[in-house]
Coordinates of C-alpha atoms and ligand atoms in Angstrom, one line a residue:
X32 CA -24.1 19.1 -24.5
X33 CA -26.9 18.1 -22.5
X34 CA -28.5 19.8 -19.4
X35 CA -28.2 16.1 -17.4
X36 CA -24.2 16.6 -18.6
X37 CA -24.3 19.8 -17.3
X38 CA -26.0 18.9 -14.1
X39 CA -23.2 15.9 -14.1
X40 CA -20.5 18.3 -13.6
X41 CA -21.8 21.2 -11.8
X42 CA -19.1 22.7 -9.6
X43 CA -21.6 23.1 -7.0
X44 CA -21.4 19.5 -5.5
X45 CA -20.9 20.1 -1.9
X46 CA -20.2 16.6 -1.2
X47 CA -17.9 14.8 -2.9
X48 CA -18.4 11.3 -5.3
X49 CA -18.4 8.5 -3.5
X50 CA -16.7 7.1 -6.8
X51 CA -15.6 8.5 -10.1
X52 CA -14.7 5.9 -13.3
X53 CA -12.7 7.0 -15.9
X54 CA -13.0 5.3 -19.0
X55 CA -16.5 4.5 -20.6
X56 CA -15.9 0.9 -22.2
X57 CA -16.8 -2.3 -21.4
X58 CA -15.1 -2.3 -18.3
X59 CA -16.6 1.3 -17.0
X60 CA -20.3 0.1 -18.2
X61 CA -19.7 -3.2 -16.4
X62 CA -18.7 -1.5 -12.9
X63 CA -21.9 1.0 -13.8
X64 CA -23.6 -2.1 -13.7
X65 CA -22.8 -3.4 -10.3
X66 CA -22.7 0.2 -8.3
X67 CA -26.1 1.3 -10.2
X68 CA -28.0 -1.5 -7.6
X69 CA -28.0 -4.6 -9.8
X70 CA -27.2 -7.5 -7.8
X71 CA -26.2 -11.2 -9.0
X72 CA -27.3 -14.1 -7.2
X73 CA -26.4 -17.8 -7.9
X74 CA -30.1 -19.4 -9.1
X75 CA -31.4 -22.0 -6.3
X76 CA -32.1 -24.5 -9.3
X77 CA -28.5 -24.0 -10.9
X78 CA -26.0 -26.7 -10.6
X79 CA -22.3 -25.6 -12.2
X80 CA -20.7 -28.0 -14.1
X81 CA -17.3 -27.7 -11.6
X82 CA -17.8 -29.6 -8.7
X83 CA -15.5 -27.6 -6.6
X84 CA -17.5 -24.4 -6.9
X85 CA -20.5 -25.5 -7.5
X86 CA -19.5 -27.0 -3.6
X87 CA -18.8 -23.7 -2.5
X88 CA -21.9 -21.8 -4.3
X89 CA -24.2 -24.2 -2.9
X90 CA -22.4 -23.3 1.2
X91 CA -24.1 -19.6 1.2
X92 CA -27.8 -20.2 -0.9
X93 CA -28.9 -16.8 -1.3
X94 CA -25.8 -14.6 -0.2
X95 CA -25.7 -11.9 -3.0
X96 CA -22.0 -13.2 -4.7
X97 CA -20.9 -9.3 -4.0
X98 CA -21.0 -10.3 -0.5
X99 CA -19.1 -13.6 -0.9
X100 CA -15.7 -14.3 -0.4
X101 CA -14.0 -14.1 -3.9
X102 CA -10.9 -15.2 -3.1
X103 CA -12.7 -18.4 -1.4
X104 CA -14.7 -19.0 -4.0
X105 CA -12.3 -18.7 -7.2
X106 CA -9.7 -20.6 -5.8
X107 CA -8.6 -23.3 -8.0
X108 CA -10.0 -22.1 -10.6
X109 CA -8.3 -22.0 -14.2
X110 CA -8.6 -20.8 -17.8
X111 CA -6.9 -18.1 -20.3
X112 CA -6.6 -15.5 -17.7
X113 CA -4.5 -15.1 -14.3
X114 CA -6.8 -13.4 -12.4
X115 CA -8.7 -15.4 -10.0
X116 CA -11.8 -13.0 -10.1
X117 CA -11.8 -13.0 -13.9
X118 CA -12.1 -16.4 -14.3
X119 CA -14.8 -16.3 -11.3
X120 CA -17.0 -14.3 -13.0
X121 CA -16.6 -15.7 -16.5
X122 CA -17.2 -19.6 -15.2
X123 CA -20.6 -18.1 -13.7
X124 CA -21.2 -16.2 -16.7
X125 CA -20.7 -18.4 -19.1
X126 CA -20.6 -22.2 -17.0
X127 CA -19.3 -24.4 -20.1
X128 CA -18.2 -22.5 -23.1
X129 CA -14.1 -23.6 -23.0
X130 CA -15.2 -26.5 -23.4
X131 CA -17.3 -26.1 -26.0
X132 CA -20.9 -26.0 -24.8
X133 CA -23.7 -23.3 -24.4
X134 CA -24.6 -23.3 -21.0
X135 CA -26.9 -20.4 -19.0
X136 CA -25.4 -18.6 -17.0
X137 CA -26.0 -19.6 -13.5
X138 CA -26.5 -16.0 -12.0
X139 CA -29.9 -13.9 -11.6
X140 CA -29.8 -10.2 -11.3
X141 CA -32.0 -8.1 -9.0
X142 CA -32.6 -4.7 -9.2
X143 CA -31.8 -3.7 -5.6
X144 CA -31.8 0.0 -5.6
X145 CA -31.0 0.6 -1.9
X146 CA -27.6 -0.9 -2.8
X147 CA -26.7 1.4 -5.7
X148 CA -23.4 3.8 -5.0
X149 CA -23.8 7.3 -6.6
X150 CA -21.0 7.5 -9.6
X151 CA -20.4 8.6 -12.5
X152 CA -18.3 7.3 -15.8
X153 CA -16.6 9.7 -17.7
X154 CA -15.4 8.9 -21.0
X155 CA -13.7 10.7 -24.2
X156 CA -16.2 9.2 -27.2
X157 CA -19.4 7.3 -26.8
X158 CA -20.0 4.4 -24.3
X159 CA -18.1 1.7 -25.6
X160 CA -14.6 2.8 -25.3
X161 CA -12.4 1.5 -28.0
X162 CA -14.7 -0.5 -29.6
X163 CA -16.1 3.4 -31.0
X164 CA -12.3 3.7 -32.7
X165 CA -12.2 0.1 -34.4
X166 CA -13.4 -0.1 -37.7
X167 CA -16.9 -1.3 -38.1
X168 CA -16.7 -4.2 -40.5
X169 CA -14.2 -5.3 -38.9
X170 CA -14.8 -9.3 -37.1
X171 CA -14.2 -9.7 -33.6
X172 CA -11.3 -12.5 -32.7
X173 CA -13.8 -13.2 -29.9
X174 CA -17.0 -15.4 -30.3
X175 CA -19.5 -12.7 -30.4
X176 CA -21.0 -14.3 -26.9
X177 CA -17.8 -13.3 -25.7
X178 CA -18.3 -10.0 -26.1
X179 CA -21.6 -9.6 -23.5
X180 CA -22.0 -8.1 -20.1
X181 CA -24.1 -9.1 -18.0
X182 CA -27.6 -10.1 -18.2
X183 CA -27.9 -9.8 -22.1
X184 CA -26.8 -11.8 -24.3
X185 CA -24.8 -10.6 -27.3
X186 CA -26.5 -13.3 -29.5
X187 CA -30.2 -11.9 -28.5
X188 CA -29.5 -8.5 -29.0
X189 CA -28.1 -9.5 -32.3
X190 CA -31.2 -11.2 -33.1
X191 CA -33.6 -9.0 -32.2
X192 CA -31.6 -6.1 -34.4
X193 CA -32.5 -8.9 -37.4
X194 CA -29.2 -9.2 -37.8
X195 CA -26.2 -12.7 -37.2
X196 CA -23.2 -13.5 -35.9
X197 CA -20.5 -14.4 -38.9
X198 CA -19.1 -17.8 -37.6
X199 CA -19.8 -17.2 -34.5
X200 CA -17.8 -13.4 -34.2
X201 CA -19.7 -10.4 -34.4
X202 CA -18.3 -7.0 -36.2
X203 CA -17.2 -4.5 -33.9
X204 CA -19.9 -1.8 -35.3
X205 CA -22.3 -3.8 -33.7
X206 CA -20.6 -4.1 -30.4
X207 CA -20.3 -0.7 -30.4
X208 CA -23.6 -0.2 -30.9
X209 CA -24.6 -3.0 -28.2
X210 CA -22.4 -1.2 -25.8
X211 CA -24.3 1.6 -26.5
X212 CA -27.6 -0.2 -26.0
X213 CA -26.5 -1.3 -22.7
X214 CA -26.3 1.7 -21.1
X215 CA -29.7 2.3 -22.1
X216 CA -31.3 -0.7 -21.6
X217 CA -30.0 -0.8 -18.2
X218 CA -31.1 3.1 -17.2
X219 CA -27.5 3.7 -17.0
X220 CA -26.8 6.7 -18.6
X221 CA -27.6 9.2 -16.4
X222 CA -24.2 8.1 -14.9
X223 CA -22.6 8.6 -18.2
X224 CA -21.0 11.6 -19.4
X225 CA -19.4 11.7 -23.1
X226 CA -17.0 13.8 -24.6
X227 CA -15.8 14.3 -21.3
X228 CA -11.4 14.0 -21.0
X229 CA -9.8 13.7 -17.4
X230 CA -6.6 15.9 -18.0
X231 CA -5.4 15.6 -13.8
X232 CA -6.0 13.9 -11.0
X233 CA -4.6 14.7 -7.6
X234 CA -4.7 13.4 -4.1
X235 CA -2.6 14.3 -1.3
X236 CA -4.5 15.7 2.2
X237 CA -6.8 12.6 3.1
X238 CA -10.0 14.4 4.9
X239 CA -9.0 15.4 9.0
X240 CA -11.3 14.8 11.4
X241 CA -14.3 13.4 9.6
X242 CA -13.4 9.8 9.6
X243 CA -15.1 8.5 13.2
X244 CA -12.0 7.0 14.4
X245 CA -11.5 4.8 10.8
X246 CA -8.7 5.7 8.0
X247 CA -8.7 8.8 7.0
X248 CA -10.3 9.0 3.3
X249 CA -7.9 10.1 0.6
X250 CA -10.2 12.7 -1.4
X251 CA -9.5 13.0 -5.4
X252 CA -9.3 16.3 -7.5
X253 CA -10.1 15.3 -11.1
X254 CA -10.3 17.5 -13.6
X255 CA -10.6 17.6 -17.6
X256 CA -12.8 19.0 -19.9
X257 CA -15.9 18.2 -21.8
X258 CA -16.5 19.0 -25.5
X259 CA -20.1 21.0 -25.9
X260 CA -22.3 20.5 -28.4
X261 CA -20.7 23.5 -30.0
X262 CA -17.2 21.7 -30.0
X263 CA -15.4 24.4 -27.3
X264 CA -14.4 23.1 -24.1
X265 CA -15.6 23.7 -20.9
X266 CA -12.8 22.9 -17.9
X267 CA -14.6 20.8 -14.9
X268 CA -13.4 19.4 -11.6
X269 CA -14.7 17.0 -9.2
X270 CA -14.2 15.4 -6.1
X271 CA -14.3 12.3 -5.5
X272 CA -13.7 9.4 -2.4
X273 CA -12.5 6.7 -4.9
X274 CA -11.1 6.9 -8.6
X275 CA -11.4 3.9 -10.6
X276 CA -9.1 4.0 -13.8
X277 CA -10.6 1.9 -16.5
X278 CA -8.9 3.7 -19.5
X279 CA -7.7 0.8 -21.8
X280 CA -4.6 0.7 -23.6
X281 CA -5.4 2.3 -26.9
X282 CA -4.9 5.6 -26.5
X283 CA -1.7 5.5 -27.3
X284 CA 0.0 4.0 -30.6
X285 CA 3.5 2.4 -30.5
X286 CA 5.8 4.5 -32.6
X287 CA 8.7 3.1 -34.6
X288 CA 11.1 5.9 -33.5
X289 CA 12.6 6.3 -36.6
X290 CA 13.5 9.7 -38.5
X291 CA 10.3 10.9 -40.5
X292 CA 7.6 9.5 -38.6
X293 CA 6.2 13.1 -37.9
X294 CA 5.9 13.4 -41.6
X295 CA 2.1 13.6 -42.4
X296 CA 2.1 10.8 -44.8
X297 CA 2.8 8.3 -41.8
X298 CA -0.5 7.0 -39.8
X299 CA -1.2 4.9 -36.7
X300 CA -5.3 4.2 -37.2
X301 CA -6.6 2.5 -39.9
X302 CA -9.5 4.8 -40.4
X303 CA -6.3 7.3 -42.0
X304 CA -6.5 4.8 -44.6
X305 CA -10.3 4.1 -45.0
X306 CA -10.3 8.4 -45.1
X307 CA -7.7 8.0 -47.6
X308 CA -9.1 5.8 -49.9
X309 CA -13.0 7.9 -49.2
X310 CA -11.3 11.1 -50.2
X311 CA -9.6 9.3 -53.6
X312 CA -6.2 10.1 -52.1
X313 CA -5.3 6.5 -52.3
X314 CA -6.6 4.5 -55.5
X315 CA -5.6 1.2 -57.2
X316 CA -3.3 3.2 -59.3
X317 CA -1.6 5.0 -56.3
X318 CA 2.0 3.9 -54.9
X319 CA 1.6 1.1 -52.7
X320 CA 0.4 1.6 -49.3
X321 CA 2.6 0.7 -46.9
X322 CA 1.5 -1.4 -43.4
X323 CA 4.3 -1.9 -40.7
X324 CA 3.0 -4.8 -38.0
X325 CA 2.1 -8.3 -38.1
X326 CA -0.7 -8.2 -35.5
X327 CA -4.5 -8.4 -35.9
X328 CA -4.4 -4.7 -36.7
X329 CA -1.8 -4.8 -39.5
X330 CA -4.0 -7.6 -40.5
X331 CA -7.3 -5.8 -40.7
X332 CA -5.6 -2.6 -42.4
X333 CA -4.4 -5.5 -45.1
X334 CA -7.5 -6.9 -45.9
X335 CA -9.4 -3.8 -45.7
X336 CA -6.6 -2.6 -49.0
X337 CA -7.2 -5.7 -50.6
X338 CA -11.0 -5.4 -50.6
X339 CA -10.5 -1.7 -52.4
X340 CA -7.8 -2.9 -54.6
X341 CA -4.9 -1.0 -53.3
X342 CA -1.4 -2.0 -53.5
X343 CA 0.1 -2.9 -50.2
X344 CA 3.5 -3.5 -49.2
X345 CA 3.9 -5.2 -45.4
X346 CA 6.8 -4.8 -43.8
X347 CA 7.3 -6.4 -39.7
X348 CA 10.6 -8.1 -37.8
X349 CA 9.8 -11.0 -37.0
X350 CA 10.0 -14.7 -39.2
X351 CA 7.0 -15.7 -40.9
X352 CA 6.6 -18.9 -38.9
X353 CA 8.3 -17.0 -35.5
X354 CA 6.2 -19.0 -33.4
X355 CA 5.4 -15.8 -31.3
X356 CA 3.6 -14.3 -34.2
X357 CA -0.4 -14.4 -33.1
X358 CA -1.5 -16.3 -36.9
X359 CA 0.5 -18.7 -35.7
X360 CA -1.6 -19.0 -32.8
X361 CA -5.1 -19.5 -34.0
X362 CA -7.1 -21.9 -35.3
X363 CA -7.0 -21.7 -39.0
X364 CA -10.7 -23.3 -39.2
X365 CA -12.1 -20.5 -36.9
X366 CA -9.9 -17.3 -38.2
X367 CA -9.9 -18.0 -42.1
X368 CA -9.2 -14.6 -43.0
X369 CA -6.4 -14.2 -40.7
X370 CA -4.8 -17.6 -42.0
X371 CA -5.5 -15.6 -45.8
X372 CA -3.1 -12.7 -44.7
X373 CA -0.6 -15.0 -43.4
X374 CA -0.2 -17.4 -45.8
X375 CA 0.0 -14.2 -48.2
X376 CA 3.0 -12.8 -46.0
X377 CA 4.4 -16.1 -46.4
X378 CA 4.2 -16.7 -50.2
X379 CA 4.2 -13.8 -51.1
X380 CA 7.3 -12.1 -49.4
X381 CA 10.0 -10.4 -51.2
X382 CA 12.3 -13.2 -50.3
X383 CA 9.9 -15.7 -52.8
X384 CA 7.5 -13.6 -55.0
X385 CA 4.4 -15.4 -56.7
X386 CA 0.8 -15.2 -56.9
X387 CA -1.0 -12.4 -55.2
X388 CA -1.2 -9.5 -57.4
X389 CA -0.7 -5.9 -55.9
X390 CA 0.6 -7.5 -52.3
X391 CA 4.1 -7.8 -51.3
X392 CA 5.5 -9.1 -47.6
X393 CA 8.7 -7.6 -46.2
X394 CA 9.4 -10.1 -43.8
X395 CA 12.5 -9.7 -41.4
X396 CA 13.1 -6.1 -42.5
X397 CA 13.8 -3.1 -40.1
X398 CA 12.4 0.2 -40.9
X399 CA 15.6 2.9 -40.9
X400 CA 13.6 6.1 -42.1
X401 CA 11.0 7.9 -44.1
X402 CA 11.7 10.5 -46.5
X403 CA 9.5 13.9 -47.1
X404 CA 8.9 12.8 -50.7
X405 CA 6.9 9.6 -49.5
X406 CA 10.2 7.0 -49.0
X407 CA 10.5 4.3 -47.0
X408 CA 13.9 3.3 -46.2
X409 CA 14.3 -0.4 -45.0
X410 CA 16.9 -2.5 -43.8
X411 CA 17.0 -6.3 -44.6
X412 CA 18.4 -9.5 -42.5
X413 CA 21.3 -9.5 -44.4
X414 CA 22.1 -6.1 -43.5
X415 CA 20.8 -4.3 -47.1
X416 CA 19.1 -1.2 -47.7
X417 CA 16.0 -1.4 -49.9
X418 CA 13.8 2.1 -50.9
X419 CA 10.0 2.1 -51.7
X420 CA 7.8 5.1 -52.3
X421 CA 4.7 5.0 -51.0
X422 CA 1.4 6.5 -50.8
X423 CA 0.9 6.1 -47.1
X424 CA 1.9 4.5 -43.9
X425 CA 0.1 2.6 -41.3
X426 CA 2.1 1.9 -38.7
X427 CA 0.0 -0.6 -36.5
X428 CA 2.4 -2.2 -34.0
X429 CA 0.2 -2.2 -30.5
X430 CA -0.1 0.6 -28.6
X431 CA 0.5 1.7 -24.5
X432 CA -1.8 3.1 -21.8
X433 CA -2.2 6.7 -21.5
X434 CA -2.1 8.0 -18.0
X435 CA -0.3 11.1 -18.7
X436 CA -3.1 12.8 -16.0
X437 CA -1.8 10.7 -13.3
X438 CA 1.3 12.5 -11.1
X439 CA 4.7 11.1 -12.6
X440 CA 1.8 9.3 -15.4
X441 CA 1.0 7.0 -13.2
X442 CA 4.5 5.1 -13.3
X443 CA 4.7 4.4 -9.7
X444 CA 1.3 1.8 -9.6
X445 CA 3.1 -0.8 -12.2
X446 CA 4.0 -4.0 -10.9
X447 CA 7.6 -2.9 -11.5
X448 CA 8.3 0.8 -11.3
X449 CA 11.0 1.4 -13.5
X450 CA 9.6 -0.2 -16.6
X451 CA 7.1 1.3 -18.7
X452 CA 3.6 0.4 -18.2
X453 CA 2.3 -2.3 -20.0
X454 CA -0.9 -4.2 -20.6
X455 CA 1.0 -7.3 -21.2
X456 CA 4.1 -7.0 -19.4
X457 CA 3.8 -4.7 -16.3
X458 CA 0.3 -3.9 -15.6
X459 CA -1.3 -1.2 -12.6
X460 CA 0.1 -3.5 -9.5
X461 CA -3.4 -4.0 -8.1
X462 CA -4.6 -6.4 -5.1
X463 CA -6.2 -9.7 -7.0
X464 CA -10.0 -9.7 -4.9
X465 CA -10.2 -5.6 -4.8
X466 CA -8.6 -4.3 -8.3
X467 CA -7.3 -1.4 -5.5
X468 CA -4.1 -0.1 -6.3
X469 CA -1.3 -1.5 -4.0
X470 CA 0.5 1.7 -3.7
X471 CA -3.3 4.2 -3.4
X472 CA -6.0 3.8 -1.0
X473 CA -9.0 4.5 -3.3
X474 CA -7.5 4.2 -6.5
X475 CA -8.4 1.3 -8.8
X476 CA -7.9 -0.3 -12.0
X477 CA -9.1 -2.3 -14.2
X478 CA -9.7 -3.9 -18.0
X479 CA -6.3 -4.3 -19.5
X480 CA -5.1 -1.6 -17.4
X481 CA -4.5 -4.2 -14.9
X482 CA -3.9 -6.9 -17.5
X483 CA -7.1 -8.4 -18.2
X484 CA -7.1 -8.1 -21.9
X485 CA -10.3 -9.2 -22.7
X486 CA -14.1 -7.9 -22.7
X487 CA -14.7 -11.4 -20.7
X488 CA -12.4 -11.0 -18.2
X489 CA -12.6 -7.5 -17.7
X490 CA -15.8 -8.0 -15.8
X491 CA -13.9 -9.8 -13.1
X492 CA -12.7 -6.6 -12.1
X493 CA -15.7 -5.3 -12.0
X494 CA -17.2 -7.4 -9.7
X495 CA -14.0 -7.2 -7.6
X496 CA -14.3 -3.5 -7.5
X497 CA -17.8 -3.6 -6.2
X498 CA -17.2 -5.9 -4.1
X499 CA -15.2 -3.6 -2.5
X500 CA -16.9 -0.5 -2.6
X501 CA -19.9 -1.7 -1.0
X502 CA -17.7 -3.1 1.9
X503 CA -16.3 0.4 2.1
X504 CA -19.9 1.9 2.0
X505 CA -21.2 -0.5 4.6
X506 CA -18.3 0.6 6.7
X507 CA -19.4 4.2 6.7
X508 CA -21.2 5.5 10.1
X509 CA -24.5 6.0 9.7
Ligands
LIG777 C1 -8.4 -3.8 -32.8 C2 -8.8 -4.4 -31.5 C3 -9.5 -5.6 -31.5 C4 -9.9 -6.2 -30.3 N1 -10.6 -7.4 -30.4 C5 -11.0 -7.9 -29.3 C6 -11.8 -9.1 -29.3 O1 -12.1 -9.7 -30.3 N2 -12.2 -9.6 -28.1 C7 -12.0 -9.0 -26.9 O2 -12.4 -9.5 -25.9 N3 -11.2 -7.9 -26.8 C8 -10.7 -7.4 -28.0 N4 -10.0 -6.2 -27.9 C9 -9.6 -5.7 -26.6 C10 -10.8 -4.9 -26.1 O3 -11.0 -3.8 -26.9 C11 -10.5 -4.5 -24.7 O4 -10.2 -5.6 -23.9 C12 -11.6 -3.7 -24.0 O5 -12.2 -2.8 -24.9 C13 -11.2 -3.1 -22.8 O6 -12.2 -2.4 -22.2 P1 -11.9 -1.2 -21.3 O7 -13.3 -0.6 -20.9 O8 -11.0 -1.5 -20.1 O9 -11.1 -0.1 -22.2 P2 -11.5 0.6 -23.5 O10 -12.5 -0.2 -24.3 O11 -10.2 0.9 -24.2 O12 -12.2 1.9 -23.1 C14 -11.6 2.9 -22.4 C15 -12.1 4.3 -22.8 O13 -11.6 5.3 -21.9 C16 -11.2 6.4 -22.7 N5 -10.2 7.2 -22.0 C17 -8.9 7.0 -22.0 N6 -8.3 8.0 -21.3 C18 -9.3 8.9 -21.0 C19 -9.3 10.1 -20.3 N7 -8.2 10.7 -19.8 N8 -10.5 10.8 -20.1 C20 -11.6 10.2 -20.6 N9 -11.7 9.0 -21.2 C21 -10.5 8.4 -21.4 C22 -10.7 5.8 -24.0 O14 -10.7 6.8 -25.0 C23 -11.6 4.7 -24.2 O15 -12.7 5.1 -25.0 C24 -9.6 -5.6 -29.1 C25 -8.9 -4.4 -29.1 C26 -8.5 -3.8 -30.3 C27 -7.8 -2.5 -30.2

């Protein structure tokens, strides 16, 4: 551990943070971004390919866009996201490219430092978030432009390391790594601590008395640990004006809820299997390896087994040409490798074998249980019971926010209460031109927690959570 971690999370602090993030990914470094002082401004010479906004940018010519009205300004607007703010942000960002072209952005940054926010980001690995837990090689579905925050471009910072974009997509070591890079290049990190895990975080008693007449402040106890350099853990607690949750979804892999899952043959990350094959556990001449899931991850852990020659046997629920499935949503020009896997879980299935060697697709079978000497019991359409040994299991079928720190884990801020929390399907119920939780003053959320599921359009919150602050901040007496 460093001393500036140390210093970061001194018990001392009289006073508390005026705002503590959660989460140290794309979204977190984003919202760093804005609350560490830098400021976007639409460029006097830029005209936006949308008339509308370009109509509404060009009514406040030199009004800092964190000062605008975002809910004036992004109305209308539309692409592959709900929010408003997200699709804001990204049409500034990046003017043109649904439809194909390469425009500038049309925002300059200043450094404004008088309009920082003191903060701090705490996260559990590296700055980067999830993109420090997907394997390396792996391509992004994104173009790797995609992938940027603000006010460096992906593609340059890929060019300057010597290295290219593959079609267009970038591998997710090197986002990592350009995540990393950010926070550097942008003097962010003394705002960063790493290692560090929230484990609570209570409100109740907003502050008495020191509000001047406003709404009373709710003040935030957080507390967690950090892993030292020496790998013990040192407890910490803070206190904070406004908690912003940017956590992700990944935390937490989907189980199949079927007897034997504990066994310790049965994984949920594909580097169990890249650990696997390193250690010679798993070889060519092993039992197959079994992958349940026919997503993007159950994908990757496929071709990852092909390219090391290992036996694989994929096993999911759905119909090979289920129009839900997400191969049959993309472009087979633009994802070639993903089209590979599916046309090999088509032709390849148990229900028609042929030609590739060492690869067999289980479609429409239900997984009934695993046995302790490395079975896998399945369950056909039909109603039959098949049996497989196996070397392994990857069981790669999405996974669910964590928020187990929250009181009740945090099931009270969905959109609907009594469902489980869901990226996809019942998201943190925040306000659309804040990102503040509906149900807590001074708690927000953001990135896929409140169901913007890309690195894009998580900087849409971002903004809109700035946005906000500073309102709050200019409110403050003097
Ligand atoms: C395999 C895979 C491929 C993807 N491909 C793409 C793609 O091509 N394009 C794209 O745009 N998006 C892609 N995504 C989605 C993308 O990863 C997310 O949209 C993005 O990372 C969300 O950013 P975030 O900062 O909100 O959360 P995250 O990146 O998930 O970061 C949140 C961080 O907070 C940490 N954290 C959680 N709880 C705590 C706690 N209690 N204390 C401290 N830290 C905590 C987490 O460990 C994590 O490191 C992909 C996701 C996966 C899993």
């Amino acid at each position: 551990m460093n001393s500036r971690r140390r210093d970061h999370l001194g018990t001392d602090r009289s006073e508390p943070l005026p705002v503590l993030i959660i989460g140290n990914g794309p979204s977190g470094i984003c919202l760093s971004y804005l609350l560490s002082g830098y400021t976007p401004y639409v460029r006097p010479d830029a005209v936006h390919p949308h008339p509308l906004l370009q109509r509404k940018l060009a009514e406040a010519p030199g009004v800092s866009l964190l000062d605008q009205d975002l809910d004036y300004l992004s109305e209308g607007l539309e692409g592959r996201c709900q929010s408003p703010v997200a699709l804001l942000f990204d049409a500034l960002l990046r003017p043109d490219t649904d439809f194909g072209g390469n425009m500038e952005s049309v925002l300059t940054w200043k450094h404004q430092k008088e309009r920082a926010i003191p903060h701090m980001v705490l996260g559990r690995n590296l700055p980067g978030g999830a993109w420090h837990s997907i394997e390396g090689s792996m391509v992004t579905l994104s173009q790797g432009q995609w992938m940027g925050l603000p006010d460096l471009q992906v593609k340059e910072w890929i060019r300057r390391k010597r290295r290219g974009l593959r079609n267009s997509r970038a591998t997710a070591g090197d986002i990592a790594h350009y995540y990393r890079d950010y926070v550097t290049k942008k003097d962010l990190g003394r705002n960063f601590v790493s290692g560090a895990v929230v484990t609570a975080v209570e409100w109740g008693t907003p502050e008495s008395g020191a509000s001047g007449g406003r709404e009373p402040s709710p003040l935030f106890q957080v507390s967690g640990f950090v892993t030292t350099e020496d790998q013990s853990r040192r407890p910490f607690s803070l206190c904070a004006r406004n908690v912003v949750l940017a956590t992700g979804t990944s935390d937490s892999p989907a189980r199949l809820g079927v007897p034997g899952e504990a066994l310790p043959f049965v994984h949920y990350e594909l580097a169990a299997l890249e650990a696997a094959v390193r250690a010679g556990a798993v070889t060519p001449a092993s039992d197959p390896v079994l992958i349940v899931g026919a997503g993007l991850s159950a994908a990757d852990a496929v071709l990852y087994a092909r390219h090391c020659n290992i036996p694989v046997i994929h096993t999911f629920r759905r119909p090979v040409d289920d129009p839900g499935l997400v191969f049959n949503q993309l472009p087979k020009m633009l994802y070639p490798e993903y089209h590979k896997v599916h046309q090999m879980m088509r032709e390849q299935s148990i229900l028609s074998p042929s030609p590739y060697e060492g690869y067999l697709s289980l479609p429409e079978h239900r997984l009934l249980l695993f046995k302790a000497d490395r079975q896998a019991v399945f369950q056909d359409r039909d109603g039959l019971q098949k049996v497989f040994g196996v070397a392994l299991v990857l069981v790669l079928i999405g996974s669910h926010p964590d928020l187990s720190f929250l009181p009740g884990a945090g099931a009270d801020l969905a959109v609907d209460p009594d469902q489980p929390l869901s990226a996809k399907r019942n998201p943190i119920d925040v306000d659309p031109f804040t990102y503040q939780s509906t149900r807590q003053e001074g708690l927000y959320a953001m990135g896929p927690l409140a169901g913007d599921n890309f690195v894009r359009f998580v900087q849409g919150g971002a903004l809109a959570v700035a946005s906000s602050l500073l309102r709050k901040e200019a409110r403050k007496p003097p």
